XYZ file of C-alpha atoms in Angstrom:
183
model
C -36.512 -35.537 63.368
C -33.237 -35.041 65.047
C -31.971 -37.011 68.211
C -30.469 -35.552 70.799
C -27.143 -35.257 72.232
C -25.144 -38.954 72.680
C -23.443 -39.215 75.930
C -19.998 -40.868 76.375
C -18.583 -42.076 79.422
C -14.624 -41.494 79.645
C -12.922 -44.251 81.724
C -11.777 -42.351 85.087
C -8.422 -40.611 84.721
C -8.726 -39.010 81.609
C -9.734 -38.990 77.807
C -10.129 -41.415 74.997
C -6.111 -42.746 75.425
C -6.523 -43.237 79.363
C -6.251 -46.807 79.691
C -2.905 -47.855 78.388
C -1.479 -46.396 74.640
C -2.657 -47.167 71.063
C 0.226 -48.831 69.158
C -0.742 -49.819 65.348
C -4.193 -51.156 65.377
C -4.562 -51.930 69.232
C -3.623 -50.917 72.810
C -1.068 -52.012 74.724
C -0.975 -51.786 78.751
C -4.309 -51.334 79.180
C -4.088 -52.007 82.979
C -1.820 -49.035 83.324
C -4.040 -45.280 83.812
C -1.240 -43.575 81.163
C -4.328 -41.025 80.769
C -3.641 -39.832 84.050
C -0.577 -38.275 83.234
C -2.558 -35.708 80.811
C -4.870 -34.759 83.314
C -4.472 -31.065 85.534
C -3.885 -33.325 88.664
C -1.220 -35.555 86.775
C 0.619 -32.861 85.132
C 0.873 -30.671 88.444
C 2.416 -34.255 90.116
C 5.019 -34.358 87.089
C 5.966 -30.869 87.756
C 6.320 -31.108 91.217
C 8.433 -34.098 90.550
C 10.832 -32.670 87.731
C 11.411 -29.640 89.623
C 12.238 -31.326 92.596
C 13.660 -34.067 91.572
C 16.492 -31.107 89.482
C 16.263 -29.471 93.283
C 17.784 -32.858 94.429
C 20.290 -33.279 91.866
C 22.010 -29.678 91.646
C 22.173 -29.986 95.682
C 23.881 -33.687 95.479
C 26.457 -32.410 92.349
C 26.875 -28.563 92.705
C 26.426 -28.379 97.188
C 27.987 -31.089 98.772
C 31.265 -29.293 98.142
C 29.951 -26.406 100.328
C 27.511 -27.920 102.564
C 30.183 -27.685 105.343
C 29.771 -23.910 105.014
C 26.211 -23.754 104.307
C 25.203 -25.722 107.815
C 22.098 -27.016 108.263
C 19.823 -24.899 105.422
C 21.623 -27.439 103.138
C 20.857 -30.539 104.908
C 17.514 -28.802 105.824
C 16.610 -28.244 101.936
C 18.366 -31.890 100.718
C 16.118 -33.676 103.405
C 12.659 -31.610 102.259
C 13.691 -32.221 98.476
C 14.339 -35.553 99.105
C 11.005 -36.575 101.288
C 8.552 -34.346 99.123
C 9.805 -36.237 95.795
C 10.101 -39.898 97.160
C 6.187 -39.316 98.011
C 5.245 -37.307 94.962
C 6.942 -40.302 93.006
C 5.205 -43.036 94.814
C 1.805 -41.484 93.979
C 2.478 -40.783 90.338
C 3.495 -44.459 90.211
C 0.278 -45.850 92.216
C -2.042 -43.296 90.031
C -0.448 -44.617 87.058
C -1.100 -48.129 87.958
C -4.465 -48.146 89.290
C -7.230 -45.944 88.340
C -9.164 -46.768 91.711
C -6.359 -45.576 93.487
C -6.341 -42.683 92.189
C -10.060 -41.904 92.888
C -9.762 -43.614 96.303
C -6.637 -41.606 97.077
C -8.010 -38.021 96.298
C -11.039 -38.565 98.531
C -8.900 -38.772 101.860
C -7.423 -36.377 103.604
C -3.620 -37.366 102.783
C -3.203 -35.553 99.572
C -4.287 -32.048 100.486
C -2.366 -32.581 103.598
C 0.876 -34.127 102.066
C 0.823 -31.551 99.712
C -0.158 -28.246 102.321
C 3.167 -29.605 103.916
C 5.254 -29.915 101.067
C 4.228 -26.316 100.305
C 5.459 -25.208 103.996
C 8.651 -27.535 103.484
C 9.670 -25.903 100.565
C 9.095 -22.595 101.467
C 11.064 -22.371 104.526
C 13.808 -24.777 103.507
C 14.203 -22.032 100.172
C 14.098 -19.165 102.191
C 16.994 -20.473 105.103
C 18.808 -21.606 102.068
C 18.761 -17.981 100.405
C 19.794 -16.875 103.713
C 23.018 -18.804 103.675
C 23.796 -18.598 100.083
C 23.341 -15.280 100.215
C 25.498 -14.629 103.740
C 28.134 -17.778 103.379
C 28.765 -18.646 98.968
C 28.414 -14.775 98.102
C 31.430 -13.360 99.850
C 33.478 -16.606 97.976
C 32.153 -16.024 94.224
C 33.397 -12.706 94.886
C 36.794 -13.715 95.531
C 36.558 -16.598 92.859
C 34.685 -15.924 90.143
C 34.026 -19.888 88.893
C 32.739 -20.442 91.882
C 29.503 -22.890 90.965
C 28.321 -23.364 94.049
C 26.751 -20.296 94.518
C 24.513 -19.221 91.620
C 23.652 -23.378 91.453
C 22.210 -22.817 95.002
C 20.888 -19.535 93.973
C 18.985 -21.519 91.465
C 18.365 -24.136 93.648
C 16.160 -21.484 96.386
C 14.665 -20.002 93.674
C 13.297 -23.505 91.957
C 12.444 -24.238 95.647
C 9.804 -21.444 95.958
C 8.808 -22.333 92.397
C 7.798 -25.774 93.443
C 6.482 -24.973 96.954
C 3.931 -22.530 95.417
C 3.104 -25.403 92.793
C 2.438 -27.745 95.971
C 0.650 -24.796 97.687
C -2.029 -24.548 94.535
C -2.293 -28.650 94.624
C -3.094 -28.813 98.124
C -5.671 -26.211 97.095
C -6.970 -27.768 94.363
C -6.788 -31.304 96.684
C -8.674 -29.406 99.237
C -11.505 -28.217 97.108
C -11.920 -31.880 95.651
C -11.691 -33.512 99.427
C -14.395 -30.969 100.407
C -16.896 -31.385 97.293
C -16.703 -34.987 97.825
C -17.965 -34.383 101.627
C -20.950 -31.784 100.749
């Protein structure tokens, strides 16, 4: 006579290496949720956080030289990169260190929201920033070929969209959670 089918809880987060790592024969940081990380939710978090977090850096090294000419859709794109990855950071960091965070966190109505905005941010910031790249840096890499400025910010717009549609399809996915939680 055969039994039937063994059920295993995972600990909340992820799979079998959720709570902390396995080095040699045991695991080390088990308070940390390093499982987390591997999960849909934590792997849409680190991409929204690479990519903006590059965003940030080619605008700091490649723009400042021609934010003068680029007005505000610089500023305007610096200050949305900026904001969306000092909060995406702070919840990778509070996910990683608390599982019950985490679950406590997805429940409310701040990620789907946080995110929904990042997504409108990003959008708009990419699309006044293709504007004046496009009207302002192009006529100048024309005239000087090694100009880096503009295809960096031409790169820049186009990682923007990238990662607004990547916050547009978390604040989805955050949405759908928030609402089968409710019903």
């Amino acid at each position: 006579m055969s039994r039937g089918p063994t059920i295993v809880r995972m600990p909340p987060g992820g799979g079998a290496n959720a709570r902390g790592f396995k080095c040699c024969c045991c695991r080390c940081c088990e308070c940390l949720n390093i499982g987390y990380l591997t999960t849909q939710h934590g792997l849409i978090k680190l991409c929204e956080a690479m990519l903006g977090g590059l965003c940030q850096s080619l605008l700091v090294k490649y723009g400042m030289s021609a934010a003068g000419t680029m007005g505000s859709a610089f500023h305007g794109f610096l200050t949305t990169a900026s904001a969306c990855l000092l909060t995406t950071a702070l919840l990778i960091t509070c996910y990683v260190l608390s599982s019950k965070t985490q679950q406590l966190m997805r429940q409310t109505i701040f990620e789907w929201l946080f995110n929904a905005v990042a997504c409108f941010l990003y959008l708009s910031a990419s699309s006044c920033l293709g504007l004046a790249v496009n009207i302002y840096l192009y006529p100048q890499y024309v005239l000087m070929p090694m100009y880096a400025a503009y295809p960096t910010m031409t790169a820049v717009y186009y990682i923007g969209v990238v990662v607004g549609i990547i916050h547009g399809v978390d604040a989805y996915l955050s949405y759908k959670y928030y609402k089968n939680l409710i019903y």
